[in-house]
Tab-separated table of C-alpha atoms in Angstrom:
chain	number	residue	atom	x	y	z
A	1	MET	CA	4.812	-2.124	-46.897
A	2	LEU	CA	6.901	-3.451	-44.029
A	3	ASP	CA	7.605	0.127	-42.973
A	4	ASP	CA	3.861	0.882	-42.967
A	5	ARG	CA	3.156	-2.185	-40.835
A	6	ALA	CA	5.965	-1.271	-38.440
A	7	ARG	CA	4.601	2.262	-38.117
A	8	MET	CA	1.110	0.916	-37.418
A	9	GLU	CA	2.429	-1.437	-34.741
A	10	ALA	CA	4.472	1.359	-33.179
A	11	ALA	CA	1.404	3.615	-33.137
A	12	LYS	CA	-0.655	0.848	-31.491
A	13	LYS	CA	2.022	0.256	-28.883
A	14	GLU	CA	2.175	3.979	-28.125
A	15	LYS	CA	-1.601	4.106	-27.712
A	16	VAL	CA	-1.542	1.105	-25.365
A	17	GLU	CA	1.172	2.763	-23.284
A	18	GLN	CA	-0.915	5.947	-23.084
A	19	ILE	CA	-3.915	4.011	-21.791
A	20	LEU	CA	-1.870	2.111	-19.216
A	21	ALA	CA	-0.086	5.302	-18.135
A	22	GLU	CA	-3.351	6.432	-16.538
A	23	PHE	CA	-2.598	3.971	-13.731
A	24	GLN	CA	0.825	5.442	-12.941
A	25	LEU	CA	1.178	7.316	-9.662
A	26	GLN	CA	4.014	9.752	-9.091
A	27	GLU	CA	5.859	10.054	-5.786
A	28	GLU	CA	4.072	13.321	-5.035
A	29	ASP	CA	0.719	11.605	-5.669
A	30	LEU	CA	1.557	8.949	-3.090
A	31	LYS	CA	2.651	11.562	-0.555
A	32	LYS	CA	-0.641	13.373	-1.099
A	33	VAL	CA	-2.580	10.136	-0.481
A	34	MET	CA	-0.449	9.463	2.606
A	35	ARG	CA	-1.109	12.909	4.094
A	36	ARG	CA	-4.837	12.631	3.463
A	37	MET	CA	-4.878	9.187	5.053
A	38	GLN	CA	-3.149	10.586	8.147
A	39	LYS	CA	-5.685	13.408	8.335
A	40	GLU	CA	-8.584	10.931	8.255
A	41	MET	CA	-6.848	8.730	10.827
A	42	ASP	CA	-6.623	11.709	13.156
A	43	ARG	CA	-10.311	12.502	12.589
A	44	GLY	CA	-11.231	8.891	13.304
A	45	LEU	CA	-9.383	8.904	16.633
A	46	ARG	CA	-10.991	12.121	17.874
A	47	LEU	CA	-14.310	11.908	19.654
A	48	GLU	CA	-15.751	15.037	18.050
A	49	THR	CA	-14.931	14.034	14.452
A	50	HIS	CA	-15.089	10.230	14.652
A	51	GLU	CA	-18.576	9.837	13.177
A	52	GLU	CA	-17.767	11.839	10.025
A	53	ALA	CA	-14.320	10.304	9.453
A	54	SER	CA	-13.974	7.894	6.541
A	55	VAL	CA	-11.203	6.013	8.398
A	56	LYS	CA	-12.956	4.898	11.586
A	57	MET	CA	-9.914	3.917	13.709
A	58	LEU	CA	-11.834	1.413	15.823
A	59	PRO	CA	-10.415	0.501	19.265
A	60	THR	CA	-9.930	-3.267	19.648
A	61	TYR	CA	-9.330	-3.510	23.426
A	62	VAL	CA	-6.073	-5.331	22.751
A	63	ARG	CA	-3.632	-3.342	24.876
A	64	SER	CA	0.049	-3.026	25.684
A	65	THR	CA	1.522	-2.343	29.108
A	66	PRO	CA	2.212	1.319	30.020
A	67	GLU	CA	5.969	0.821	29.933
A	68	GLY	CA	5.753	-0.773	26.503
A	69	SER	CA	7.760	-3.797	27.607
A	70	GLY	CA	5.085	-6.310	26.782
A	71	THR	CA	1.485	-6.765	25.828
A	72	THR	CA	-1.636	-7.956	27.525
A	73	TRP	CA	-1.523	-11.031	25.357
A	74	ALA	CA	0.504	-13.755	27.030
A	75	PRO	CA	4.317	-13.816	26.989
A	76	HIS	CA	4.064	-17.642	27.008
A	77	PRO	CA	1.060	-18.523	24.839
A	78	GLU	CA	1.280	-22.268	25.362
A	79	ALA	CA	0.948	-21.768	29.120
A	80	ALA	CA	-2.067	-19.540	28.696
A	81	VAL	CA	-3.736	-22.014	26.339
A	82	GLY	CA	-3.124	-24.881	28.752
A	83	SER	CA	-4.464	-22.856	31.653
A	84	ALA	CA	-7.547	-21.865	29.685
A	85	LEU	CA	-8.388	-25.441	28.726
A	86	MET	CA	-7.831	-26.876	32.193
A	87	LYS	CA	-9.870	-24.290	34.087
A	88	HIS	CA	-12.866	-24.045	31.755
A	89	LYS	CA	-15.603	-26.641	31.774
A	90	LYS	CA	-16.919	-25.029	28.639
A	91	LEU	CA	-14.552	-24.948	25.699
A	92	PRO	CA	-13.392	-21.327	25.238
A	93	LEU	CA	-13.859	-19.971	21.726
A	94	GLY	CA	-12.278	-17.016	20.013
A	95	PHE	CA	-12.843	-16.088	16.406
A	96	THR	CA	-11.695	-13.749	13.683
A	97	PHE	CA	-14.253	-11.409	12.149
A	98	SER	CA	-13.063	-9.478	9.105
A	99	PHE	CA	-15.625	-6.665	9.075
A	100	PRO	CA	-15.916	-3.234	10.750
A	101	VAL	CA	-16.929	-3.690	14.389
A	102	ARG	CA	-17.258	-1.104	17.149
A	103	HIS	CA	-15.849	-2.950	20.167
A	104	GLU	CA	-17.130	-2.303	23.662
A	105	ASP	CA	-14.826	-4.999	25.010
A	106	ILE	CA	-12.803	-7.897	23.644
A	107	ASP	CA	-15.950	-10.071	23.650
A	108	LYS	CA	-18.525	-7.500	22.603
A	109	GLY	CA	-18.683	-5.648	19.301
A	110	ILE	CA	-21.370	-4.081	17.120
A	111	LEU	CA	-21.197	-4.782	13.389
A	112	LEU	CA	-21.160	-1.413	11.623
A	113	ASN	CA	-21.561	-2.639	8.051
A	114	TRP	CA	-20.731	-5.498	5.740
A	115	THR	CA	-17.884	-5.117	3.225
A	116	LYS	CA	-16.227	-7.111	0.402
A	117	GLY	CA	-19.593	-7.882	-1.178
A	118	PHE	CA	-21.019	-9.771	1.815
A	119	LYS	CA	-24.635	-9.284	2.850
A	120	ALA	CA	-26.666	-10.943	5.619
A	121	SER	CA	-29.805	-9.576	7.210
A	122	GLY	CA	-30.210	-9.017	10.933
A	123	ALA	CA	-26.532	-8.538	11.751
A	124	GLU	CA	-25.688	-4.875	11.146
A	125	GLY	CA	-26.104	-2.844	14.326
A	126	ASN	CA	-26.037	-5.946	16.536
A	127	ASN	CA	-23.471	-7.524	18.854
A	128	VAL	CA	-21.763	-10.192	16.741
A	129	VAL	CA	-20.590	-12.197	19.760
A	130	GLY	CA	-24.114	-12.130	21.178
A	131	LEU	CA	-25.513	-13.447	17.892
A	132	LEU	CA	-23.014	-16.312	17.929
A	133	ARG	CA	-23.749	-17.136	21.569
A	134	ASP	CA	-27.474	-17.230	20.799
A	135	ALA	CA	-26.885	-19.525	17.824
A	136	ILE	CA	-24.799	-21.921	19.946
A	137	LYS	CA	-27.460	-21.913	22.644
A	138	ARG	CA	-30.196	-22.699	20.115
A	139	ARG	CA	-28.296	-25.755	18.932
A	140	GLY	CA	-28.054	-27.081	22.456
A	141	ASP	CA	-25.790	-30.010	21.588
A	142	PHE	CA	-22.504	-28.521	22.842
A	143	GLU	CA	-21.261	-25.817	25.202
A	144	MET	CA	-18.837	-23.091	24.251
A	145	ASP	CA	-17.777	-19.924	25.989
A	146	VAL	CA	-17.189	-17.198	23.398
A	147	VAL	CA	-14.413	-15.160	24.999
A	148	ALA	CA	-12.960	-13.014	22.209
A	149	MET	CA	-13.556	-11.595	18.757
A	150	VAL	CA	-10.709	-9.992	16.807
A	151	ASN	CA	-10.296	-8.453	13.391
A	152	ASP	CA	-8.133	-10.449	10.973
A	153	THR	CA	-5.501	-7.693	10.899
A	154	VAL	CA	-5.250	-7.826	14.698
A	155	ALA	CA	-4.952	-11.610	14.660
A	156	THR	CA	-2.197	-11.323	12.056
A	157	MET	CA	-0.266	-8.768	14.124
A	158	ILE	CA	-0.514	-10.820	17.304
A	159	SER	CA	0.467	-14.028	15.562
A	160	CYS	CA	3.546	-12.359	14.071
A	161	TYR	CA	4.411	-10.720	17.410
A	162	TYR	CA	5.488	-14.122	18.702
A	163	GLU	CA	8.015	-14.382	15.899
A	164	ASP	CA	9.209	-10.802	16.250
A	165	HIS	CA	8.431	-8.660	19.307
A	166	GLN	CA	8.832	-5.495	17.218
A	167	CYS	CA	5.686	-6.393	15.278
A	168	GLU	CA	3.200	-3.611	16.033
A	169	VAL	CA	1.392	-3.452	12.695
A	170	GLY	CA	-0.849	-6.034	11.059
A	171	MET	CA	-2.058	-5.849	7.484
A	172	ILE	CA	-4.223	-7.887	5.112
A	173	VAL	CA	-3.960	-7.597	1.326
A	174	GLY	CA	-6.281	-10.254	-0.019
A	175	THR	CA	-9.917	-10.138	-1.036
A	176	GLY	CA	-9.988	-6.794	0.766
A	177	CYS	CA	-7.362	-4.579	2.350
A	178	ASN	CA	-7.021	-3.280	5.909
A	179	ALA	CA	-4.455	-2.568	8.631
A	180	CYS	CA	-4.146	-2.238	12.394
A	181	TYR	CA	-1.384	-0.851	14.608
A	182	MET	CA	-0.510	0.009	18.211
A	183	GLU	CA	-1.622	3.586	18.937
A	184	GLU	CA	-0.793	5.675	21.998
A	185	MET	CA	-3.752	5.448	24.403
A	186	GLN	CA	-3.687	9.209	24.923
A	187	ASN	CA	-4.730	9.577	21.269
A	188	VAL	CA	-7.582	7.038	21.416
A	189	GLU	CA	-10.354	9.356	22.574
A	190	LEU	CA	-13.106	6.752	22.218
A	191	VAL	CA	-11.675	4.804	25.185
A	192	GLU	CA	-10.948	6.168	28.655
A	193	GLY	CA	-7.365	6.158	29.897
A	194	ASP	CA	-4.062	7.601	28.727
A	195	GLU	CA	-1.551	4.940	29.766
A	196	GLY	CA	0.095	2.519	27.373
A	197	ARG	CA	-1.060	1.632	23.881
A	198	MET	CA	-4.059	0.010	22.264
A	199	CYS	CA	-4.347	-1.777	18.956
A	200	VAL	CA	-6.523	0.242	16.581
A	201	ASN	CA	-8.272	-1.325	13.604
A	202	THR	CA	-8.046	1.432	10.998
A	203	GLU	CA	-10.723	0.085	8.619
A	204	TRP	CA	-8.912	2.125	5.995
A	205	GLY	CA	-10.792	0.414	3.167
A	206	ALA	CA	-13.394	3.192	3.459
A	207	PHE	CA	-10.771	5.895	2.876
A	208	GLY	CA	-11.945	7.925	-0.103
A	209	ASP	CA	-15.643	7.568	0.649
A	210	SER	CA	-15.731	11.299	1.465
A	211	GLY	CA	-13.970	12.336	-1.740
A	212	GLU	CA	-10.318	12.067	-0.654
A	213	LEU	CA	-9.438	9.905	-3.687
A	214	ASP	CA	-11.652	11.475	-6.349
A	215	GLU	CA	-8.769	12.893	-8.378
A	216	PHE	CA	-7.149	9.446	-8.619
A	217	LEU	CA	-10.211	7.451	-9.655
A	218	LEU	CA	-10.351	6.344	-13.294
A	219	GLU	CA	-13.404	5.450	-15.347
A	220	TYR	CA	-12.646	1.752	-14.730
A	221	ASP	CA	-12.759	2.363	-10.969
A	222	ARG	CA	-16.111	4.111	-11.242
A	223	LEU	CA	-17.567	1.236	-13.269
A	224	VAL	CA	-16.332	-1.332	-10.738
A	225	ASP	CA	-17.782	0.729	-7.897
A	226	GLU	CA	-21.151	1.208	-9.600
A	227	SER	CA	-21.552	-2.530	-10.202
A	228	SER	CA	-20.452	-3.523	-6.683
A	229	ALA	CA	-22.687	-4.531	-3.779
A	230	ASN	CA	-21.823	-1.272	-1.971
A	231	PRO	CA	-21.542	1.643	-4.443
A	232	GLY	CA	-19.755	4.685	-3.058
A	233	GLN	CA	-18.235	2.717	-0.181
A	234	GLN	CA	-14.823	1.108	0.459
A	235	LEU	CA	-13.246	3.029	-2.433
A	236	TYR	CA	-9.644	2.630	-1.237
A	237	GLU	CA	-10.177	-1.108	-0.832
A	238	LYS	CA	-11.569	-1.285	-4.369
A	239	LEU	CA	-8.288	0.108	-5.716
A	240	ILE	CA	-6.267	-2.613	-3.976
A	241	GLY	CA	-8.280	-5.687	-3.010
A	242	GLY	CA	-8.242	-8.936	-4.928
A	243	LYS	CA	-12.024	-8.972	-5.144
A	244	TYR	CA	-11.858	-6.072	-7.604
A	245	MET	CA	-8.477	-6.383	-9.338
A	246	GLY	CA	-9.533	-8.937	-11.937
A	247	GLU	CA	-12.566	-6.889	-12.955
A	248	LEU	CA	-10.425	-3.764	-13.345
A	249	VAL	CA	-8.075	-5.657	-15.667
A	250	ARG	CA	-11.048	-6.991	-17.662
A	251	LEU	CA	-12.340	-3.463	-18.227
A	252	VAL	CA	-8.911	-2.309	-19.422
A	253	LEU	CA	-8.697	-5.260	-21.822
A	254	LEU	CA	-12.151	-4.414	-23.170
A	255	ARG	CA	-11.073	-0.850	-23.894
A	256	LEU	CA	-7.993	-2.113	-25.735
A	257	VAL	CA	-10.209	-4.411	-27.799
A	258	ASP	CA	-12.765	-1.691	-28.525
A	259	GLU	CA	-9.984	0.592	-29.778
A	260	ASN	CA	-8.696	-2.226	-32.004
A	261	LEU	CA	-5.461	-2.482	-30.038
A	262	LEU	CA	-5.926	-6.090	-28.910
A	263	PHE	CA	-7.301	-9.349	-30.335
A	264	HIS	CA	-7.903	-7.646	-33.714
A	265	GLY	CA	-10.773	-5.731	-32.140
A	266	GLU	CA	-12.750	-8.900	-31.352
A	267	ALA	CA	-13.679	-9.679	-27.727
A	268	SER	CA	-14.921	-13.088	-26.660
A	269	GLU	CA	-18.245	-13.454	-24.906
A	270	GLN	CA	-16.371	-14.402	-21.740
A	271	LEU	CA	-14.288	-11.223	-21.797
A	272	ARG	CA	-17.499	-9.205	-22.070
A	273	THR	CA	-18.939	-10.981	-19.019
A	274	ARG	CA	-18.640	-9.049	-15.749
A	275	GLY	CA	-16.516	-10.886	-13.192
A	276	ALA	CA	-15.219	-13.442	-15.696
A	277	PHE	CA	-11.580	-12.323	-15.441
A	278	GLU	CA	-10.502	-13.503	-11.990
A	279	THR	CA	-7.733	-11.979	-9.906
A	280	ARG	CA	-5.900	-15.309	-9.936
A	281	PHE	CA	-5.227	-14.659	-13.630
A	282	VAL	CA	-3.706	-11.280	-12.733
A	283	SER	CA	-1.446	-13.089	-10.255
A	284	GLN	CA	0.088	-14.989	-13.170
A	285	VAL	CA	1.209	-11.769	-14.871
A	286	GLU	CA	4.567	-10.291	-13.916
A	287	ARG	CA	3.960	-6.806	-15.325
A	288	CYS	CA	0.513	-5.344	-14.734
A	289	SER	CA	-0.301	-1.642	-14.441
A	290	VAL	CA	-3.407	-2.336	-12.341
A	291	SER	CA	-1.598	-4.392	-9.687
A	292	THR	CA	1.355	-1.976	-9.664
A	293	ARG	CA	-1.032	0.888	-8.893
A	294	ALA	CA	-2.598	-1.274	-6.161
A	295	ALA	CA	0.825	-1.885	-4.593
A	296	HIS	CA	1.660	1.822	-4.659
A	297	MET	CA	-1.738	2.906	-3.287
A	298	CYS	CA	-1.387	0.370	-0.481
A	299	SER	CA	2.126	1.621	0.287
A	300	ALA	CA	0.831	5.170	0.785
A	301	GLY	CA	-1.613	3.951	3.431
A	302	LEU	CA	0.946	1.910	5.336
A	303	ALA	CA	3.514	4.707	5.141
A	304	GLY	CA	0.928	7.030	6.659
A	305	VAL	CA	0.445	4.639	9.578
A	306	ILE	CA	4.151	4.060	10.201
A	307	ASN	CA	5.155	7.721	9.929
A	308	ARG	CA	2.367	8.598	12.353
A	309	MET	CA	3.660	6.021	14.844
A	310	ARG	CA	7.198	7.387	14.652
A	311	GLU	CA	6.042	10.976	15.142
A	312	SER	CA	3.806	10.023	18.099
A	313	ARG	CA	6.761	8.325	19.764
A	314	SER	CA	9.184	11.159	18.941
A	315	GLU	CA	11.747	8.705	17.584
A	316	ASP	CA	14.440	9.893	15.177
A	317	VAL	CA	14.634	6.444	13.614
A	318	MET	CA	11.977	3.845	14.320
A	319	ARG	CA	12.496	0.122	13.874
A	320	ILE	CA	9.270	-1.732	13.323
A	321	THR	CA	7.959	-5.023	11.981
A	322	VAL	CA	4.804	-5.413	9.916
A	323	GLY	CA	2.957	-8.734	9.864
A	324	VAL	CA	1.164	-9.331	6.570
A	325	ASP	CA	-1.323	-11.878	5.271
A	326	GLY	CA	-3.559	-12.144	2.219
A	327	SER	CA	-3.633	-13.789	-1.187
A	328	VAL	CA	-2.649	-10.731	-3.241
A	329	TYR	CA	0.397	-10.082	-1.066
A	330	LYS	CA	1.473	-13.716	-1.001
A	331	LEU	CA	0.631	-14.922	-4.502
A	332	HIS	CA	1.126	-12.036	-6.925
A	333	PRO	CA	4.651	-12.327	-8.402
A	334	SER	CA	5.620	-8.656	-8.115
A	335	PHE	CA	3.156	-6.975	-5.723
A	336	LYS	CA	5.255	-7.603	-2.623
A	337	GLU	CA	8.497	-6.276	-4.103
A	338	ARG	CA	6.909	-3.087	-5.465
A	339	PHE	CA	4.939	-2.532	-2.283
A	340	HIS	CA	7.993	-2.902	-0.015
A	341	ALA	CA	10.118	-0.575	-2.150
A	342	SER	CA	7.449	2.125	-2.226
A	343	VAL	CA	6.777	1.955	1.532
A	344	ARG	CA	10.478	2.373	2.272
A	345	ARG	CA	10.764	5.375	-0.054
A	346	LEU	CA	7.882	7.037	1.794
A	347	THR	CA	9.292	6.280	5.283
A	348	PRO	CA	12.946	7.414	5.131
A	349	SER	CA	13.314	7.585	8.930
A	350	CYS	CA	12.059	4.055	9.570
A	351	GLU	CA	13.654	0.632	9.357
A	352	ILE	CA	10.871	-1.757	8.410
A	353	THR	CA	10.834	-5.544	8.476
A	354	PHE	CA	8.003	-7.426	6.783
A	355	ILE	CA	7.053	-10.941	7.846
A	356	GLU	CA	4.355	-13.155	6.382
A	357	SER	CA	1.791	-14.580	8.738
A	358	GLU	CA	1.183	-18.314	8.576
A	359	GLU	CA	-2.330	-19.250	9.715
A	360	GLY	CA	-2.294	-15.872	11.433
A	361	SER	CA	-6.028	-15.309	11.676
A	362	GLY	CA	-6.689	-18.531	13.572
A	363	ARG	CA	-3.546	-18.502	15.673
A	364	GLY	CA	-3.900	-14.828	16.613
A	365	ALA	CA	-7.524	-15.293	17.673
A	366	ALA	CA	-6.512	-18.324	19.735
A	367	LEU	CA	-3.789	-16.376	21.539
A	368	VAL	CA	-6.100	-13.476	22.382
A	369	SER	CA	-8.731	-15.945	23.600
A	370	ALA	CA	-6.229	-17.748	25.798
A	371	VAL	CA	-5.213	-14.509	27.471
A	372	ALA	CA	-8.854	-13.485	27.914
A	373	CYS	CA	-9.505	-16.819	29.655
A	374	LYS	CA	-6.461	-16.465	31.877
A	375	LYS	CA	-7.500	-12.938	32.841
A	376	ALA	CA	-11.028	-14.136	33.655
A	377	CYS	CA	-9.632	-16.949	35.801
A	378	MET	CA	-7.390	-14.539	37.716
A	379	LEU	CA	-10.301	-12.163	38.337
A	380	GLY	CA	-12.455	-15.060	39.520
A	381	GLN	CA	-9.956	-16.322	42.079
């Protein structure tokens, strides 16, 4: 009888392992994702293919000097901030905006679409800075000069740059997932000029929207996508972001219950409720196939960015720092370790340092704003 029970338990365990094995990605799978990401990045940078590219590669108008010895953001941020405050009667304002924006300048950008489940009417297709300026004007009880809008990845990169001047990549792994990096201006066809570098907001969350990830999507992924606020969009982000991770785990648990492999085949009403299993619960689990896949998928994207940078610069070995922020990266007990290890395996000719951003979104936006103010003051003299 004990032998029968042991055999039954062993069979159950084997079945569970088979189900969870669907989330495993082999090294060749990750290289395939990386190469496809690089292809879409290239399409996003080119003028003739930009509109059809799933990875939009949006110019941010945050630039570096042609010789690469510094950046247009201030070498002494405290001096720039002081100068900005003293010379402006209106209080200068910069802000972080974590959605896809087509910049026309540092203080002008058109919202392309909402992501991460957000929806608000009257914003898509309009200048976000202009909308904010109009709202401030309507209030009429204070004066502010909106001088800059930056993506949260850009703010993270700039904030971390002041800790490490080799930081040329910014990444967020939280509710959503995105990255930016310093691209050679000669490759940024949407902006005139070939000298120096410009920070590009990849908006890689939409990678896969044109079918690039179809072979890697599981039934759980399709269910999460179908029930989301934007079906068929942001598919790469839905494999990684914290907004979706808890729901993916819930769907896996439900399958285990339905196949009588968990909880004696009985699921609680809460477990059967969409959205009830929050990502913060996943962050309390050391070993999780869903979050491990997320870490590996994310590593393929970042490896694609970093390898592209090295090849563009014709460097045999490239040393680079990546600034990172986001709740999944910071709070999950094993995501960071698995992510780092996978990135380094996929970038053998790069020496990568990762640093966590502290209050990066606010600080980075403040630094860009200070430089924008200083530049405006110099032009006005």
